[in-house]
């Protein structure tokens, strides 16, 4: 295993003549929680779209685990390699139970299928981690917004990802739900996993992130701890100061 989970190398994505990503390079290590922040239009979603295989870059590449070139692979192949993403908007199946969701996540995500007892065990473990044991037989459509977010995190977690991408996990959550989500994200940290979080809530970012990358106009404006990010004049000017 390489120390670097994800190496983004010179990515350029254009929409017409507009550069959503502009020769962007960054490295994310195993064991860290990395927050990607920046103003609207900075390229955060486009970056996650390239890593997860939704958008093909015009230039540059994404290497996983030091050597595996993901550039141009399908979304399914990237997921099978161990990179999973929770999208911004909850998109649960209203008529399926919480337990069924986690089982689907575990069943489709692993490289080799789990047998029935192993699947049961995994579902139980994940329900415990995301705090939905008591809700396990409820229909997803009956859950609160926060519970839906945790359910989706559980679905991607079920396949034991090496790279976990969370797109705005606390958007629209109450303070208490945000607090719980921060504890959950910290609990998901592991030496053999990288967690990448796109989020606008700076207090949440401060609680969860080991390092923060600030994007602006498709490039890295700053990278460092949240303390250093808050103290950087350029970051305050383009993002935090508004
Ligand atoms: P962020 O997530 O940081 O708000 P995005 O990655 O969504 O930024 O977008 C970066 C820029 O690229 C924005 O100006 C956006 O309007 C533009 N953009 C994103 N997707 C498309 C697309 N499919 N077609 C045209 N422009 C796009």
mmCIF file of C-alpha atoms and ligand atoms in Angstrom:
data_model
loop_
_atom_site.group_PDB
_atom_site.id
_atom_site.type_symbol
_atom_site.label_atom_id
_atom_site.label_comp_id
_atom_site.label_asym_id
_atom_site.label_seq_id
_atom_site.Cartn_x
_atom_site.Cartn_y
_atom_site.Cartn_z
ATOM 1 C CA UNK A 1 0.000 0.000 0.000
ATOM 2 C CA UNK A 2 1.262 3.437 -0.904
ATOM 3 C CA UNK A 3 1.063 6.263 1.643
ATOM 4 C CA UNK A 4 -0.789 8.331 -0.901
ATOM 5 C CA UNK A 5 -4.364 7.214 -1.446
ATOM 6 C CA UNK A 6 -5.137 9.686 -4.198
ATOM 7 C CA UNK A 7 -2.810 11.622 -6.433
ATOM 8 C CA UNK A 8 -4.495 14.212 -8.601
ATOM 9 C CA UNK A 9 -2.022 15.251 -11.230
ATOM 10 C CA UNK A 10 -2.508 18.266 -13.487
ATOM 11 C CA UNK A 11 -6.268 17.922 -13.974
ATOM 12 C CA UNK A 12 -7.918 20.236 -16.423
ATOM 13 C CA UNK A 13 -11.654 20.104 -17.084
ATOM 14 C CA UNK A 14 -13.263 22.514 -19.533
ATOM 15 C CA UNK A 15 -16.873 23.334 -20.167
ATOM 16 C CA UNK A 16 -16.621 25.162 -23.494
ATOM 17 C CA UNK A 17 -13.823 27.659 -23.030
ATOM 18 C CA UNK A 18 -14.348 27.802 -19.245
ATOM 19 C CA UNK A 19 -11.855 25.900 -17.087
ATOM 20 C CA UNK A 20 -13.654 24.341 -14.131
ATOM 21 C CA UNK A 21 -10.350 22.700 -13.123
ATOM 22 C CA UNK A 22 -7.115 24.285 -14.207
ATOM 23 C CA UNK A 23 -4.089 21.986 -14.014
ATOM 24 C CA UNK A 24 -5.082 21.029 -10.495
ATOM 25 C CA UNK A 25 -2.701 18.804 -8.534
ATOM 26 C CA UNK A 26 -3.082 17.511 -5.007
ATOM 27 C CA UNK A 27 -2.272 14.455 -2.929
ATOM 28 C CA UNK A 28 -4.441 12.878 -0.241
ATOM 29 C CA UNK A 29 -2.878 10.375 2.157
ATOM 30 C CA UNK A 30 -4.299 7.273 3.735
ATOM 31 C CA UNK A 31 -5.332 7.944 7.306
ATOM 32 C CA UNK A 32 -6.399 11.530 6.807
ATOM 33 C CA UNK A 33 -9.661 13.382 6.617
ATOM 34 C CA UNK A 34 -9.252 16.022 3.922
ATOM 35 C CA UNK A 35 -11.758 18.812 3.503
ATOM 36 C CA UNK A 36 -12.120 20.512 0.132
ATOM 37 C CA UNK A 37 -13.542 24.002 0.527
ATOM 38 C CA UNK A 38 -13.890 27.117 -1.599
ATOM 39 C CA UNK A 39 -16.485 29.498 -3.036
ATOM 40 C CA UNK A 40 -19.306 28.338 -5.313
ATOM 41 C CA UNK A 41 -17.939 27.514 -8.731
ATOM 42 C CA UNK A 42 -14.427 26.787 -7.394
ATOM 43 C CA UNK A 43 -14.475 23.294 -8.918
ATOM 44 C CA UNK A 44 -15.120 21.119 -5.832
ATOM 45 C CA UNK A 45 -17.929 19.068 -7.348
ATOM 46 C CA UNK A 46 -16.070 18.796 -10.656
ATOM 47 C CA UNK A 47 -13.072 17.380 -8.785
ATOM 48 C CA UNK A 48 -15.232 14.709 -7.107
ATOM 49 C CA UNK A 49 -16.887 14.023 -10.471
ATOM 50 C CA UNK A 50 -13.507 13.330 -12.083
ATOM 51 C CA UNK A 51 -12.285 11.143 -9.209
ATOM 52 C CA UNK A 52 -15.495 9.113 -9.249
ATOM 53 C CA UNK A 53 -15.536 8.697 -13.040
ATOM 54 C CA UNK A 54 -18.516 10.891 -13.919
ATOM 55 C CA UNK A 55 -16.497 13.539 -15.760
ATOM 56 C CA UNK A 56 -13.486 12.879 -17.988
ATOM 57 C CA UNK A 57 -10.680 15.403 -17.748
ATOM 58 C CA UNK A 58 -9.244 17.079 -20.820
ATOM 59 C CA UNK A 59 -5.809 16.714 -19.325
ATOM 60 C CA UNK A 60 -4.194 15.126 -16.289
ATOM 61 C CA UNK A 61 -4.847 11.974 -14.334
ATOM 62 C CA UNK A 62 -5.966 10.510 -11.041
ATOM 63 C CA UNK A 63 -3.826 7.794 -9.453
ATOM 64 C CA UNK A 64 -5.200 5.599 -6.688
ATOM 65 C CA UNK A 65 -2.940 3.860 -4.173
ATOM 66 C CA UNK A 66 0.205 5.189 -5.808
ATOM 67 C CA UNK A 67 -0.052 3.311 -9.072
ATOM 68 C CA UNK A 68 -3.566 2.575 -10.261
ATOM 69 C CA UNK A 69 -4.588 5.010 -12.988
ATOM 70 C CA UNK A 70 -8.305 5.675 -12.615
ATOM 71 C CA UNK A 71 -8.516 8.250 -15.383
ATOM 72 C CA UNK A 72 -11.102 7.240 -17.932
ATOM 73 C CA UNK A 73 -12.388 4.209 -15.990
ATOM 74 C CA UNK A 74 -16.147 3.809 -15.589
ATOM 75 C CA UNK A 75 -17.947 4.800 -12.396
ATOM 76 C CA UNK A 76 -18.565 1.113 -11.664
ATOM 77 C CA UNK A 77 -14.894 0.184 -12.090
ATOM 78 C CA UNK A 78 -13.820 3.030 -9.808
ATOM 79 C CA UNK A 79 -16.336 1.964 -7.166
ATOM 80 C CA UNK A 80 -15.095 -1.631 -7.429
ATOM 81 C CA UNK A 81 -11.527 -0.402 -6.904
ATOM 82 C CA UNK A 82 -12.679 0.841 -3.481
ATOM 83 C CA UNK A 83 -13.586 4.497 -4.023
ATOM 84 C CA UNK A 84 -17.124 5.352 -2.939
ATOM 85 C CA UNK A 85 -19.042 8.610 -2.898
ATOM 86 C CA UNK A 86 -22.034 9.867 -1.002
ATOM 87 C CA UNK A 87 -23.742 12.447 -3.181
ATOM 88 C CA UNK A 88 -24.987 15.787 -1.937
ATOM 89 C CA UNK A 89 -28.720 15.148 -2.083
ATOM 90 C CA UNK A 90 -30.051 12.139 -0.210
ATOM 91 C CA UNK A 91 -31.445 9.694 -2.755
ATOM 92 C CA UNK A 92 -32.714 6.809 -0.666
ATOM 93 C CA UNK A 93 -35.327 4.305 -1.808
ATOM 94 C CA UNK A 94 -38.369 5.489 0.142
ATOM 95 C CA UNK A 95 -40.043 2.063 0.184
ATOM 96 C CA UNK A 96 -37.057 -0.003 1.346
ATOM 97 C CA UNK A 97 -36.025 -0.448 4.964
ATOM 98 C CA UNK A 98 -32.861 0.943 6.514
ATOM 99 C CA UNK A 99 -31.478 -2.589 6.814
ATOM 100 C CA UNK A 100 -32.185 -3.316 3.136
ATOM 101 C CA UNK A 101 -30.280 -0.186 2.118
ATOM 102 C CA UNK A 102 -27.177 -1.209 4.026
ATOM 103 C CA UNK A 103 -27.430 -4.743 2.623
ATOM 104 C CA UNK A 104 -27.593 -3.323 -0.915
ATOM 105 C CA UNK A 105 -24.519 -1.189 -0.210
ATOM 106 C CA UNK A 106 -22.605 -4.216 1.082
ATOM 107 C CA UNK A 107 -23.801 -6.531 -1.651
ATOM 108 C CA UNK A 108 -22.990 -4.331 -4.630
ATOM 109 C CA UNK A 109 -19.824 -2.850 -3.226
ATOM 110 C CA UNK A 110 -17.555 -5.725 -2.322
ATOM 111 C CA UNK A 111 -15.288 -7.189 -4.950
ATOM 112 C CA UNK A 112 -16.360 -10.659 -3.983
ATOM 113 C CA UNK A 113 -19.907 -11.198 -2.769
ATOM 114 C CA UNK A 114 -20.401 -11.914 0.912
ATOM 115 C CA UNK A 115 -22.279 -15.057 1.858
ATOM 116 C CA UNK A 116 -25.534 -14.568 3.777
ATOM 117 C CA UNK A 117 -24.120 -14.763 7.342
ATOM 118 C CA UNK A 118 -21.199 -12.462 6.469
ATOM 119 C CA UNK A 119 -23.626 -10.003 4.883
ATOM 120 C CA UNK A 120 -25.792 -10.059 8.033
ATOM 121 C CA UNK A 121 -22.721 -9.384 10.178
ATOM 122 C CA UNK A 122 -21.600 -6.518 7.987
ATOM 123 C CA UNK A 123 -25.068 -4.949 7.981
ATOM 124 C CA UNK A 124 -25.178 -5.167 11.781
ATOM 125 C CA UNK A 125 -21.742 -3.577 12.122
ATOM 126 C CA UNK A 126 -22.592 -0.704 9.805
ATOM 127 C CA UNK A 127 -25.960 -0.025 11.482
ATOM 128 C CA UNK A 128 -24.053 0.243 14.739
ATOM 129 C CA UNK A 129 -21.420 2.617 13.326
ATOM 130 C CA UNK A 130 -23.939 5.000 11.728
ATOM 131 C CA UNK A 131 -26.240 4.857 14.763
ATOM 132 C CA UNK A 132 -29.311 3.435 13.031
ATOM 133 C CA UNK A 133 -29.745 0.134 14.886
ATOM 134 C CA UNK A 134 -33.065 1.266 16.360
ATOM 135 C CA UNK A 135 -34.278 2.389 12.944
ATOM 136 C CA UNK A 136 -33.206 -0.727 11.072
ATOM 137 C CA UNK A 137 -36.727 -1.923 10.176
ATOM 138 C CA UNK A 138 -38.155 1.492 9.364
ATOM 139 C CA UNK A 139 -38.710 2.548 5.772
ATOM 140 C CA UNK A 140 -36.149 5.040 4.533
ATOM 141 C CA UNK A 141 -38.973 7.384 3.509
ATOM 142 C CA UNK A 142 -39.908 7.812 7.192
ATOM 143 C CA UNK A 143 -36.452 8.971 8.294
ATOM 144 C CA UNK A 144 -35.436 12.529 9.145
ATOM 145 C CA UNK A 145 -33.089 14.374 6.789
ATOM 146 C CA UNK A 146 -30.176 13.682 9.140
ATOM 147 C CA UNK A 147 -30.986 9.985 9.391
ATOM 148 C CA UNK A 148 -31.138 9.791 5.579
ATOM 149 C CA UNK A 149 -27.645 11.286 5.383
ATOM 150 C CA UNK A 150 -26.326 8.702 7.875
ATOM 151 C CA UNK A 151 -28.091 5.950 5.956
ATOM 152 C CA UNK A 152 -26.338 6.992 2.757
ATOM 153 C CA UNK A 153 -23.014 7.148 4.542
ATOM 154 C CA UNK A 154 -23.804 3.639 5.797
ATOM 155 C CA UNK A 155 -24.518 2.437 2.269
ATOM 156 C CA UNK A 156 -21.136 3.556 0.967
ATOM 157 C CA UNK A 157 -19.405 2.429 4.143
ATOM 158 C CA UNK A 158 -20.898 -1.049 3.849
ATOM 159 C CA UNK A 159 -18.392 -2.024 1.154
ATOM 160 C CA UNK A 160 -15.448 -0.964 3.324
ATOM 161 C CA UNK A 161 -14.098 1.727 0.970
ATOM 162 C CA UNK A 162 -10.456 2.780 0.754
ATOM 163 C CA UNK A 163 -11.446 6.260 -0.340
ATOM 164 C CA UNK A 164 -14.690 7.671 1.020
ATOM 165 C CA UNK A 165 -15.989 10.866 -0.592
ATOM 166 C CA UNK A 166 -18.695 12.830 1.193
ATOM 167 C CA UNK A 167 -20.352 15.643 -0.711
ATOM 168 C CA UNK A 168 -21.838 18.237 1.693
ATOM 169 C CA UNK A 169 -22.744 15.763 4.441
ATOM 170 C CA UNK A 170 -24.205 18.387 6.798
ATOM 171 C CA UNK A 171 -26.109 20.624 4.382
ATOM 172 C CA UNK A 172 -29.546 21.251 5.885
ATOM 173 C CA UNK A 173 -28.835 19.406 9.151
ATOM 174 C CA UNK A 174 -29.618 20.759 12.632
ATOM 175 C CA UNK A 175 -26.739 21.651 14.977
ATOM 176 C CA UNK A 176 -27.243 18.432 16.878
ATOM 177 C CA UNK A 177 -27.281 16.339 13.706
ATOM 178 C CA UNK A 178 -24.161 18.166 12.486
ATOM 179 C CA UNK A 179 -22.428 17.363 15.748
ATOM 180 C CA UNK A 180 -23.331 13.688 15.391
ATOM 181 C CA UNK A 181 -22.125 13.640 11.795
ATOM 182 C CA UNK A 182 -18.776 15.108 12.860
ATOM 183 C CA UNK A 183 -18.361 12.328 15.433
ATOM 184 C CA UNK A 184 -19.327 9.770 12.791
ATOM 185 C CA UNK A 185 -16.785 11.053 10.256
ATOM 186 C CA UNK A 186 -14.044 10.982 12.899
ATOM 187 C CA UNK A 187 -15.031 7.419 13.749
ATOM 188 C CA UNK A 188 -14.642 6.387 10.097
ATOM 189 C CA UNK A 189 -10.993 7.451 10.050
ATOM 190 C CA UNK A 190 -8.618 4.536 9.601
ATOM 191 C CA UNK A 191 -4.933 4.170 8.664
ATOM 192 C CA UNK A 192 -5.902 2.386 5.441
ATOM 193 C CA UNK A 193 -8.649 4.790 4.388
ATOM 194 C CA UNK A 194 -8.740 8.342 3.053
ATOM 195 C CA UNK A 195 -11.834 10.459 3.653
ATOM 196 C CA UNK A 196 -12.529 13.425 1.371
ATOM 197 C CA UNK A 197 -15.233 15.862 2.410
ATOM 198 C CA UNK A 198 -16.640 18.792 0.423
ATOM 199 C CA UNK A 199 -18.424 21.115 2.824
ATOM 200 C CA UNK A 200 -19.314 24.785 3.382
ATOM 201 C CA UNK A 201 -19.862 24.615 7.152
ATOM 202 C CA UNK A 202 -16.490 25.827 8.484
ATOM 203 C CA UNK A 203 -17.117 24.827 12.114
ATOM 204 C CA UNK A 204 -17.836 21.296 10.920
ATOM 205 C CA UNK A 205 -14.711 21.346 8.720
ATOM 206 C CA UNK A 206 -12.649 22.471 11.679
ATOM 207 C CA UNK A 207 -13.913 19.538 13.750
ATOM 208 C CA UNK A 208 -13.319 16.806 11.194
ATOM 209 C CA UNK A 209 -10.456 17.759 8.886
ATOM 210 C CA UNK A 210 -6.799 16.938 9.385
ATOM 211 C CA UNK A 211 -5.972 19.106 6.389
ATOM 212 C CA UNK A 212 -7.950 21.495 4.246
ATOM 213 C CA UNK A 213 -7.532 22.268 0.555
ATOM 214 C CA UNK A 214 -9.003 25.579 -0.556
ATOM 215 C CA UNK A 215 -9.964 25.636 -4.233
ATOM 216 C CA UNK A 216 -10.490 28.821 -6.195
ATOM 217 C CA UNK A 217 -11.104 29.020 -9.940
ATOM 218 C CA UNK A 218 -10.114 25.402 -10.449
ATOM 219 C CA UNK A 219 -6.777 25.686 -8.680
ATOM 220 C CA UNK A 220 -5.442 25.185 -5.162
ATOM 221 C CA UNK A 221 -5.384 28.531 -3.391
ATOM 222 C CA UNK A 222 -4.148 27.179 -0.070
ATOM 223 C CA UNK A 223 -3.551 23.924 1.745
ATOM 224 C CA UNK A 224 -3.012 23.360 5.465
ATOM 225 C CA UNK A 225 -4.704 23.028 8.830
ATOM 226 C CA UNK A 226 -7.971 24.895 9.405
ATOM 227 C CA UNK A 227 -6.134 27.322 11.736
ATOM 228 C CA UNK A 228 -3.750 28.262 8.953
ATOM 229 C CA UNK A 229 -6.610 28.459 6.444
ATOM 230 C CA UNK A 230 -8.455 30.930 8.681
ATOM 231 C CA UNK A 231 -5.299 33.036 9.023
ATOM 232 C CA UNK A 232 -4.471 33.187 5.299
ATOM 233 C CA UNK A 233 -5.171 36.602 3.794
ATOM 234 C CA UNK A 234 -5.937 35.295 0.283
ATOM 235 C CA UNK A 235 -8.418 32.714 1.617
ATOM 236 C CA UNK A 236 -10.164 35.302 3.773
ATOM 237 C CA UNK A 237 -10.437 37.589 0.766
ATOM 238 C CA UNK A 238 -11.915 35.086 -1.714
ATOM 239 C CA UNK A 239 -13.940 32.921 0.644
ATOM 240 C CA UNK A 240 -14.108 33.339 4.385
ATOM 241 C CA UNK A 241 -14.319 37.107 4.468
ATOM 242 C CA UNK A 242 -17.574 37.369 2.571
HETATM 243 P P1 LIG B 1 -18.274 23.967 -6.805
HETATM 244 O O1 LIG B 1 -18.658 22.573 -6.525
HETATM 245 O O2 LIG B 1 -16.981 24.367 -6.194
HETATM 246 O O3 LIG B 1 -19.359 24.962 -6.490
HETATM 247 P P2 LIG B 1 -18.402 23.107 -9.556
HETATM 248 O O4 LIG B 1 -17.360 22.077 -9.688
HETATM 249 O O5 LIG B 1 -19.812 22.671 -9.401
HETATM 250 O O6 LIG B 1 -18.013 24.113 -8.373
HETATM 251 O O7 LIG B 1 -18.387 24.053 -10.809
HETATM 252 C C1 LIG B 1 -17.222 24.729 -11.297
HETATM 253 C C2 LIG B 1 -17.646 25.584 -12.453
HETATM 254 O O8 LIG B 1 -17.930 24.767 -13.584
HETATM 255 C C3 LIG B 1 -18.892 26.399 -12.183
HETATM 256 O O9 LIG B 1 -18.704 27.705 -12.705
HETATM 257 C C4 LIG B 1 -19.979 25.661 -12.930
HETATM 258 O O10 LIG B 1 -20.975 26.548 -13.371
HETATM 259 C C5 LIG B 1 -19.222 25.037 -14.078
HETATM 260 N N1 LIG B 1 -19.830 23.785 -14.486
HETATM 261 C C6 LIG B 1 -19.947 22.680 -13.729
HETATM 262 N N2 LIG B 1 -20.512 21.668 -14.412
HETATM 263 C C7 LIG B 1 -20.785 22.167 -15.660
HETATM 264 C C8 LIG B 1 -21.368 21.625 -16.845
HETATM 265 N N3 LIG B 1 -21.796 20.351 -16.906
HETATM 266 N N4 LIG B 1 -21.483 22.439 -17.926
HETATM 267 C C9 LIG B 1 -21.032 23.711 -17.871
HETATM 268 N N5 LIG B 1 -20.465 24.281 -16.797
HETATM 269 C C10 LIG B 1 -20.333 23.517 -15.699
#
